[in-house]
Amino acid sequence: MQASFIQKQQLGIKMNPQIYQSIKLMELPLVDLREKIEEELERNPALEVLKDSSTVSLEEAEPVQKEVEEYFETSSDPGFLYKPAARDDVSEKHRQFMEGVLTRPETLQEHLLWQLQLEPVDDELRSIAAVLIQNLDDDGFHKEPPETLFREKETGGSALPPPRLQEAEILIQSLEPIGCCTAGYLESLRVQIALIRDEPACLNCSLDHLDLFDRGKFSEAAKLIHCSEEEARTCFAIIKKLSPFPGRRFTAAEVRFVIPDIRVVRSDGDFKIIINNEVIPALGIDPFFKKLDSGRRKTRSRDSANRPARDFIRENVNEAKVFINSIAMRNHTIKRVAQAIVEFQRPFFANGPRHLVPLTLGDIAKELGIHETTVSRAAGEKYMQTEWGIFSLRHFFTNSISGTGSSGSRFSKEGVKAIIKEMVSKENVNLSDNKIAELLHEHGIPLARRTVAKYRKELDLGSSYTR
């Protein structure tokens, strides 16, 4: 065998770090982008903040503080006595701000633990109940089997329930909201039924036939639970008032705050696109590094001893310039995509959500002359503020009800869902899926009953029997 060199030519695609960074920045929402900027500021000394509109001084925040104080002063229970402080008394202002701040919503665990402290029970039972409460999920059900939470040393660490575990479960189930600390919604409903005074004898058995009640088959359900049809209807009416997921009213109260990347404002019969630059600080090159980099280029010293310093300056300045340009390119691309969306979805911005028309990523990509993946990255986790509310950019991309994209039907899936939601909210009598399909057909929207049922479930709307 004899070794030899072989020359080979091969085509390939190689992504340089600048393009890779631009792609990554394009995907980031505003909150994550700000975190990325803070990381880059710590890493690169050549990068500096020229202006940060997201931070304000105490004097600039004064009108907001005054508004908070007036809110509490005009309430029935202000919570504290407001005493005007001297302008230079920072500690007093800080105290007033902390007292006037609105707290986060109470969690299910906090609500149950607070009630547990008021119960006249001994410390052992209270301790067991506290562990069970911390094991509840957002619905109020066990995350892990309660028996596995307590281990006794004398059994070698095997999972065994303590003698008072069941007593602690019954105690928590009686707290508000009733029915927590159970294995699932059926057990939760049985706990709630057990606490109802003078409940019908067939009420507990009715839980085994909820599917029949949901479809309105009361006579069939009445035969199975051995009662009259009228009693079956009474049982179903009682069950509808119960909460199958008692813990959800606490998670439902939590508000998810999003920061819109773009604002669309109606002005003189047209729509104006405004990029949100208040959250993202304006970046620039540090003057000291800029001066050193400029001096390096003029002198072009060949002194090898200064080469590491020159390389350090050059690399950091170049990286800072690339980072600043990548953010500018990100904002430019998002604005172009937003402008194209507004042009395609003018009926929506002019008349409301029910006028959303079919639109795909390909439509925007073809209009702007860019790739679909670029549009997808620009629209991902970005939000637009309109006069109809705040919407994700992806909300505006929706297929037609009969076909794909703008080449299909002129009615979009999301637009039809908005019409169905409006019909249900305004109904005098409970509309069945067949009736909704008929009404849509009268509006020129051909839709099958099963499709109506599918859209209704996606909107989290119950059937005509449960509404």
Coordinates of C-alpha atoms in Angstrom, one line a residue:
M1 CA 0.0 0.0 0.0
Q2 CA 1.2 3.5 -0.8
A3 CA -0.2 6.7 0.7
S4 CA -1.1 9.5 -1.6
F5 CA -2.8 12.9 -1.5
I6 CA -6.1 13.3 -3.3
Q7 CA -7.6 16.8 -4.2
K8 CA -11.4 16.9 -3.9
Q9 CA -13.8 19.7 -4.8
Q10 CA -17.1 19.9 -2.8
L11 CA -20.0 22.3 -2.7
G12 CA -21.3 23.2 0.8
I13 CA -23.1 25.9 2.8
K14 CA -21.3 27.4 5.7
M15 CA -23.0 29.9 8.0
N16 CA -20.7 32.6 9.4
P17 CA -21.2 33.8 13.1
Q18 CA -22.7 37.1 12.1
I19 CA -25.6 35.5 10.1
Y20 CA -26.1 32.9 12.9
Q21 CA -26.4 35.8 15.5
S22 CA -28.9 37.7 13.3
I23 CA -31.1 34.6 13.0
K24 CA -31.0 34.0 16.7
L25 CA -31.9 37.6 17.5
M26 CA -34.7 37.5 15.0
E27 CA -36.4 34.7 17.0
L28 CA -36.3 36.4 20.4
P29 CA -39.3 38.2 21.9
L30 CA -38.7 41.6 23.5
V31 CA -38.1 40.3 27.0
D32 CA -35.6 37.7 25.9
L33 CA -33.9 40.2 23.6
R34 CA -33.4 42.6 26.5
E35 CA -31.8 39.8 28.5
K36 CA -29.5 39.0 25.6
I37 CA -28.5 42.7 25.4
E38 CA -27.7 42.8 29.1
E39 CA -25.5 39.7 28.6
E40 CA -23.7 41.3 25.7
L41 CA -23.1 44.5 27.6
E42 CA -21.5 42.5 30.4
R43 CA -19.4 40.5 28.0
N44 CA -18.3 43.2 25.5
P45 CA -16.7 46.3 27.0
A46 CA -16.8 48.1 23.7
L47 CA -20.7 48.1 23.8
E48 CA -22.5 50.8 25.7
V49 CA -26.1 52.0 26.3
L50 CA -26.8 55.4 24.8
K51 CA -30.3 55.7 26.0
D52 CA -32.6 53.4 28.0
S53 CA -36.3 54.5 27.9
S54 CA -37.4 51.5 30.1
T55 CA -35.8 53.0 33.2
V56 CA -37.0 56.3 34.7
S57 CA -35.9 58.4 37.6
L58 CA -37.9 58.9 40.8
E59 CA -39.0 62.4 39.6
E60 CA -40.2 61.0 36.3
A61 CA -42.1 58.3 38.1
E62 CA -43.9 60.9 40.3
P63 CA -47.1 61.2 38.3
V64 CA -47.5 57.4 38.4
Q65 CA -46.9 57.3 42.1
K66 CA -49.5 60.1 42.6
E67 CA -52.0 58.1 40.7
V68 CA -51.4 55.0 42.8
E69 CA -51.8 57.1 46.0
E70 CA -55.0 58.7 44.8
Y71 CA -56.4 55.2 44.0
F72 CA -55.9 54.1 47.6
E73 CA -57.0 57.4 49.1
T74 CA -60.4 57.2 47.3
S75 CA -61.0 53.6 48.1
S76 CA -63.1 52.5 51.1
D77 CA -60.0 51.1 52.9
P78 CA -56.8 52.9 51.8
G79 CA -54.7 50.7 54.0
F80 CA -52.4 53.5 55.2
L81 CA -52.6 57.1 56.1
Y82 CA -50.9 59.2 53.5
K83 CA -48.7 61.9 54.8
P84 CA -46.9 64.2 52.3
A85 CA -43.2 63.9 52.6
A86 CA -40.4 66.3 51.9
R87 CA -39.1 66.0 48.3
D88 CA -35.7 65.0 49.6
D89 CA -37.1 62.3 51.9
V90 CA -36.3 59.3 49.8
S91 CA -37.0 56.7 52.5
E92 CA -40.6 58.1 53.0
K93 CA -41.2 57.9 49.3
H94 CA -39.9 54.4 49.2
R95 CA -42.2 53.4 52.0
Q96 CA -45.2 54.9 50.3
F97 CA -44.4 53.2 47.1
M98 CA -44.0 49.8 48.8
E99 CA -47.3 50.2 50.6
G100 CA -49.1 51.3 47.5
V101 CA -47.9 48.6 45.3
L102 CA -50.4 46.0 44.1
T103 CA -49.5 42.5 45.1
R104 CA -49.5 39.4 42.9
P105 CA -52.7 37.2 42.9
E106 CA -53.0 34.6 45.8
T107 CA -52.2 31.1 44.8
L108 CA -54.3 28.0 45.6
Q109 CA -51.7 26.7 48.0
E110 CA -51.5 30.1 49.9
H111 CA -55.3 30.2 50.1
L112 CA -55.5 26.7 51.6
L113 CA -52.6 27.2 54.0
W114 CA -54.1 30.4 55.3
Q115 CA -57.4 28.6 56.1
L116 CA -55.4 25.7 57.6
Q117 CA -53.8 28.0 60.2
L118 CA -57.3 29.0 61.4
E119 CA -58.5 25.4 61.9
P120 CA -58.6 24.1 65.5
V121 CA -56.4 21.1 64.9
D122 CA -53.2 19.8 66.5
D123 CA -49.7 20.4 65.1
E124 CA -49.3 16.8 63.8
L125 CA -52.4 17.0 61.6
R126 CA -51.6 20.5 60.6
S127 CA -48.1 19.4 59.4
I128 CA -49.5 16.5 57.4
A129 CA -52.2 18.7 55.8
A130 CA -49.5 21.3 54.8
V131 CA -47.5 18.7 53.0
L132 CA -50.6 17.5 51.1
I133 CA -51.5 21.1 50.1
Q134 CA -48.0 21.7 48.6
N135 CA -48.5 18.5 46.6
L136 CA -51.6 19.9 44.7
D137 CA -51.5 21.0 41.1
D138 CA -53.3 23.9 39.5
D139 CA -56.6 21.9 39.3
G140 CA -56.4 21.1 43.1
F141 CA -55.5 17.4 42.5
H142 CA -52.6 15.3 43.8
K143 CA -49.4 15.6 41.8
E144 CA -48.0 12.5 43.5
P145 CA -49.9 9.8 45.4
P146 CA -50.2 11.0 49.0
E147 CA -48.9 7.7 50.4
T148 CA -45.5 8.3 48.8
L149 CA -45.0 11.7 50.6
F150 CA -44.6 10.0 54.0
R151 CA -42.1 7.3 54.7
E152 CA -41.6 5.6 58.1
K153 CA -38.0 4.7 59.2
E154 CA -39.0 1.4 60.8
T155 CA -40.2 0.0 57.4
G156 CA -36.8 0.7 55.8
G157 CA -38.1 3.7 53.8
S158 CA -41.1 2.0 52.2
A159 CA -44.1 4.2 51.3
L160 CA -46.7 3.9 54.0
P161 CA -49.5 6.4 54.9
P162 CA -49.4 7.8 58.4
P163 CA -52.4 7.0 60.5
R164 CA -53.9 10.4 60.1
L165 CA -53.4 10.9 56.4
Q166 CA -57.1 10.3 55.5
E167 CA -58.1 12.7 58.3
A168 CA -55.9 15.4 56.8
E169 CA -57.3 14.8 53.3
I170 CA -60.9 15.2 54.6
L171 CA -59.9 18.4 56.3
I172 CA -58.4 20.0 53.2
Q173 CA -61.4 18.8 51.0
S174 CA -63.7 20.8 53.3
L175 CA -61.7 24.0 52.9
E176 CA -62.5 26.6 50.3
P177 CA -62.5 25.8 47.4
I178 CA -64.3 22.6 48.3
G179 CA -63.2 19.5 46.5
C180 CA -59.4 20.0 46.5
C181 CA -56.9 17.3 47.6
T182 CA -58.6 14.6 45.4
A183 CA -57.3 12.3 42.7
G184 CA -59.4 13.7 39.9
Y185 CA -62.5 15.6 38.8
L186 CA -64.9 12.7 39.6
E187 CA -63.7 12.3 43.1
S188 CA -63.8 16.1 43.5
L189 CA -67.4 16.2 42.4
R190 CA -68.3 13.3 44.8
V191 CA -66.7 15.3 47.7
Q192 CA -68.8 18.4 46.8
I193 CA -72.0 16.3 46.5
A194 CA -71.4 14.8 49.9
L195 CA -71.4 18.2 51.4
I196 CA -74.7 19.2 49.8
R197 CA -77.7 19.2 52.2
D198 CA -80.8 17.3 51.2
E199 CA -79.3 16.2 47.9
P200 CA -81.4 13.8 45.7
A201 CA -80.7 10.1 46.3
C202 CA -79.7 9.6 42.7
L203 CA -77.2 12.5 42.6
N204 CA -74.1 10.5 43.3
C205 CA -75.0 7.8 40.8
S206 CA -75.5 10.5 38.1
L207 CA -71.8 11.1 38.0
D208 CA -71.4 7.7 36.3
H209 CA -73.4 8.8 33.3
L210 CA -72.2 12.4 32.6
D211 CA -71.8 11.5 28.9
L212 CA -75.5 10.9 28.6
F213 CA -76.4 14.1 30.4
D214 CA -74.0 16.0 28.1
R215 CA -75.8 14.7 25.0
G216 CA -79.2 15.5 26.5
K217 CA -80.3 11.9 26.9
F218 CA -82.1 12.4 30.2
S219 CA -84.7 9.6 29.8
E220 CA -81.9 7.0 29.1
A221 CA -79.9 8.3 32.1
A222 CA -83.0 8.2 34.3
K223 CA -83.5 4.4 33.5
L224 CA -79.9 3.6 34.4
I225 CA -79.9 5.5 37.8
H226 CA -83.5 4.3 38.6
C227 CA -85.3 7.7 38.8
S228 CA -87.7 9.8 36.9
E229 CA -86.6 12.0 34.0
E230 CA -87.5 15.1 36.0
E231 CA -85.2 13.9 38.8
A232 CA -82.4 13.2 36.3
R233 CA -82.7 16.8 35.0
T234 CA -82.6 18.1 38.6
C235 CA -79.4 16.1 39.2
F236 CA -77.8 17.4 36.1
A237 CA -78.7 21.0 37.0
I238 CA -77.1 20.6 40.4
I239 CA -73.9 19.0 38.9
K240 CA -73.6 21.9 36.4
K241 CA -73.3 24.3 39.4
L242 CA -70.4 22.3 40.9
S243 CA -66.7 22.9 40.0
P244 CA -65.0 19.8 38.6
F245 CA -61.6 21.6 38.8
P246 CA -61.8 23.6 42.0
G247 CA -58.3 25.0 41.9
R248 CA -58.6 26.6 38.4
R249 CA -60.3 29.8 39.6
F250 CA -56.9 30.8 41.1
T251 CA -54.9 30.1 38.0
A252 CA -57.6 31.7 35.8
A253 CA -57.1 34.9 37.8
E254 CA -53.4 35.1 36.8
V255 CA -52.9 37.6 34.0
R256 CA -50.2 36.9 31.5
F257 CA -48.5 40.2 30.5
V258 CA -47.1 40.5 27.1
I259 CA -45.1 43.4 25.6
P260 CA -46.2 44.3 22.0
D261 CA -43.4 44.6 19.6
I262 CA -45.5 46.6 17.2
R263 CA -48.3 49.1 17.5
V264 CA -50.8 49.8 14.7
V265 CA -52.5 53.2 14.8
R266 CA -55.3 54.4 12.5
S267 CA -54.3 57.8 11.2
D268 CA -56.1 59.8 8.5
G269 CA -57.8 56.8 7.1
D270 CA -54.6 54.8 6.9
F271 CA -52.7 52.6 9.3
K272 CA -49.3 53.6 10.8
I273 CA -46.8 51.0 12.0
I274 CA -44.8 51.9 15.2
I275 CA -42.0 49.7 16.4
N276 CA -41.7 49.5 20.2
N277 CA -38.3 50.9 21.0
E278 CA -39.0 51.7 24.6
V279 CA -38.1 48.3 26.0
I280 CA -34.9 47.9 24.0
P281 CA -32.0 50.4 24.9
A282 CA -30.3 52.3 22.2
L283 CA -26.8 50.9 21.8
G284 CA -23.5 52.4 20.6
I285 CA -19.7 52.0 20.7
D286 CA -17.9 53.1 23.8
P287 CA -16.1 56.4 23.0
F288 CA -12.9 55.2 24.7
F289 CA -12.8 52.0 22.5
K290 CA -13.8 54.0 19.4
K291 CA -10.9 56.3 20.0
L292 CA -8.4 53.5 20.5
D293 CA -9.7 51.7 17.4
S294 CA -9.4 54.8 15.3
G295 CA -5.8 55.4 16.6
R296 CA -4.9 51.8 15.9
R297 CA -5.9 52.2 12.2
K298 CA -4.0 55.5 11.8
T299 CA -0.7 54.4 13.4
R300 CA -0.8 50.7 12.2
S301 CA 2.1 50.0 14.6
R302 CA 4.1 46.9 14.0
D303 CA 5.1 46.6 17.6
S304 CA 4.4 42.9 18.4
A305 CA 4.1 43.8 22.1
N306 CA 1.0 45.8 21.5
R307 CA -0.6 43.3 19.1
P308 CA -2.7 41.5 21.8
A309 CA -4.2 44.8 22.9
R310 CA -4.9 45.9 19.3
D311 CA -6.5 42.5 18.6
F312 CA -8.7 42.8 21.7
I313 CA -9.9 46.3 20.7
R314 CA -10.5 45.3 17.1
E315 CA -12.5 42.1 18.0
N316 CA -14.7 43.8 20.6
V317 CA -15.5 46.8 18.4
N318 CA -16.3 44.6 15.4
E319 CA -18.5 42.4 17.5
A320 CA -20.3 45.4 19.0
K321 CA -21.0 46.8 15.5
V322 CA -22.3 43.4 14.3
F323 CA -24.5 43.1 17.3
I324 CA -26.0 46.6 16.8
N325 CA -26.5 46.0 13.1
S326 CA -28.2 42.6 13.9
I327 CA -30.7 44.3 16.2
A328 CA -31.4 47.0 13.6
M329 CA -31.9 44.3 11.0
R330 CA -34.3 42.4 13.3
N331 CA -36.5 45.5 13.9
H332 CA -36.4 46.3 10.1
T333 CA -37.6 42.8 9.2
I334 CA -40.3 42.7 11.8
K335 CA -41.6 46.1 10.7
R336 CA -41.7 44.9 7.0
V337 CA -43.6 41.8 8.0
A338 CA -46.0 43.8 10.1
Q339 CA -46.6 46.3 7.2
A340 CA -47.4 43.4 4.9
I341 CA -49.7 41.8 7.4
V342 CA -51.6 45.1 7.7
E343 CA -51.9 45.3 3.9
F344 CA -53.3 41.8 3.6
Q345 CA -55.5 42.0 6.7
R346 CA -57.0 45.5 6.1
P347 CA -60.6 44.2 6.7
F348 CA -59.5 43.0 10.2
F349 CA -57.8 46.3 11.2
A350 CA -60.7 48.4 9.8
N351 CA -63.7 46.3 11.0
G352 CA -62.7 43.8 13.7
P353 CA -61.6 40.2 14.3
R354 CA -64.5 38.6 12.5
H355 CA -63.2 40.0 9.2
L356 CA -59.8 38.2 9.3
V357 CA -59.1 36.8 5.8
P358 CA -57.0 33.7 4.9
L359 CA -53.2 34.4 4.9
T360 CA -50.1 32.1 4.9
L361 CA -46.4 32.6 5.5
G362 CA -45.9 32.1 1.8
D363 CA -48.1 35.0 0.9
I364 CA -46.0 37.4 3.1
A365 CA -42.7 35.8 1.9
K366 CA -43.7 36.2 -1.7
E367 CA -44.7 39.9 -1.2
L368 CA -41.5 40.8 0.6
G369 CA -39.1 38.6 -1.5
I370 CA -37.8 36.7 1.5
H371 CA -37.9 33.1 2.6
E372 CA -40.8 31.6 4.6
T373 CA -38.5 30.7 7.5
T374 CA -37.6 34.3 7.9
V375 CA -41.2 35.3 8.1
S376 CA -41.8 32.5 10.6
R377 CA -38.9 33.7 12.8
A378 CA -40.0 37.3 12.6
A379 CA -43.6 36.4 13.6
G380 CA -42.7 33.9 16.3
E381 CA -43.6 35.1 19.9
K382 CA -44.1 38.7 18.6
Y383 CA -47.2 40.7 19.5
M384 CA -49.1 43.5 17.8
Q385 CA -51.2 46.1 19.6
T386 CA -54.3 47.1 17.7
E387 CA -57.5 49.0 18.5
W388 CA -59.2 45.6 18.8
G389 CA -56.7 44.3 21.3
I390 CA -53.2 42.7 21.5
F391 CA -52.7 39.8 19.1
S392 CA -49.8 37.4 18.3
L393 CA -48.4 38.0 14.8
R394 CA -49.2 34.3 14.2
H395 CA -52.8 35.0 14.8
F396 CA -53.0 36.7 11.4
F397 CA -51.8 33.6 9.6
T398 CA -54.8 31.4 9.1
N399 CA -56.0 29.0 6.4
S400 CA -59.3 29.3 4.7
I401 CA -62.2 27.1 5.6
S402 CA -62.1 25.4 2.2
G403 CA -58.6 25.4 0.8
T404 CA -55.2 26.7 1.8
G405 CA -54.0 30.2 2.1
S406 CA -55.4 33.2 0.2
S407 CA -56.1 31.1 -2.8
G408 CA -59.0 29.2 -1.1
S409 CA -62.2 30.5 0.4
R410 CA -62.4 34.2 1.4
F411 CA -63.4 33.2 4.9
S412 CA -60.5 32.3 7.3
K413 CA -60.7 29.8 10.1
E414 CA -60.1 32.3 12.8
G415 CA -62.6 34.7 11.3
V416 CA -65.3 32.0 11.3
K417 CA -64.4 31.1 14.9
A418 CA -64.9 34.7 15.9
I419 CA -68.4 34.7 14.2
I420 CA -69.3 31.5 16.1
K421 CA -68.2 33.0 19.4
E422 CA -70.2 36.1 18.7
M423 CA -73.3 34.0 17.9
V424 CA -73.0 32.0 21.1
S425 CA -72.5 35.1 23.2
K426 CA -75.6 36.8 21.8
E427 CA -77.9 33.7 21.7
N428 CA -81.3 34.0 23.4
V429 CA -81.8 30.2 23.2
N430 CA -79.0 27.6 23.2
L431 CA -78.0 27.1 19.6
S432 CA -77.1 23.6 18.5
D433 CA -74.2 22.9 16.1
N434 CA -76.7 22.2 13.3
K435 CA -78.4 25.6 13.9
I436 CA -75.1 27.4 14.0
A437 CA -74.1 25.7 10.7
E438 CA -77.4 26.9 9.2
L439 CA -76.9 30.5 10.3
L440 CA -73.4 30.5 8.9
H441 CA -74.7 29.2 5.6
E442 CA -77.2 32.1 5.5
H443 CA -74.1 34.4 5.8
G444 CA -72.5 32.7 2.8
I445 CA -70.2 30.5 4.9
P446 CA -70.6 26.8 4.0
L447 CA -69.6 24.8 7.0
A448 CA -70.4 21.2 8.1
R449 CA -71.9 20.5 11.5
R450 CA -68.9 18.5 12.6
T451 CA -66.6 21.4 11.6
V452 CA -68.8 23.8 13.7
A453 CA -68.4 21.3 16.6
K454 CA -64.7 21.2 16.2
Y455 CA -64.4 25.1 16.1
R456 CA -66.7 25.3 19.2
K457 CA -64.5 23.0 21.2
E458 CA -61.4 24.9 20.2
L459 CA -63.1 28.1 21.5
D460 CA -63.7 26.2 24.8
L461 CA -67.5 26.6 24.4
G462 CA -69.8 23.9 25.8
S463 CA -72.5 22.1 23.8
S464 CA -76.0 23.6 23.6
Y465 CA -77.0 21.4 26.6
T466 CA -74.2 22.5 28.9
R467 CA -74.4 26.2 28.0

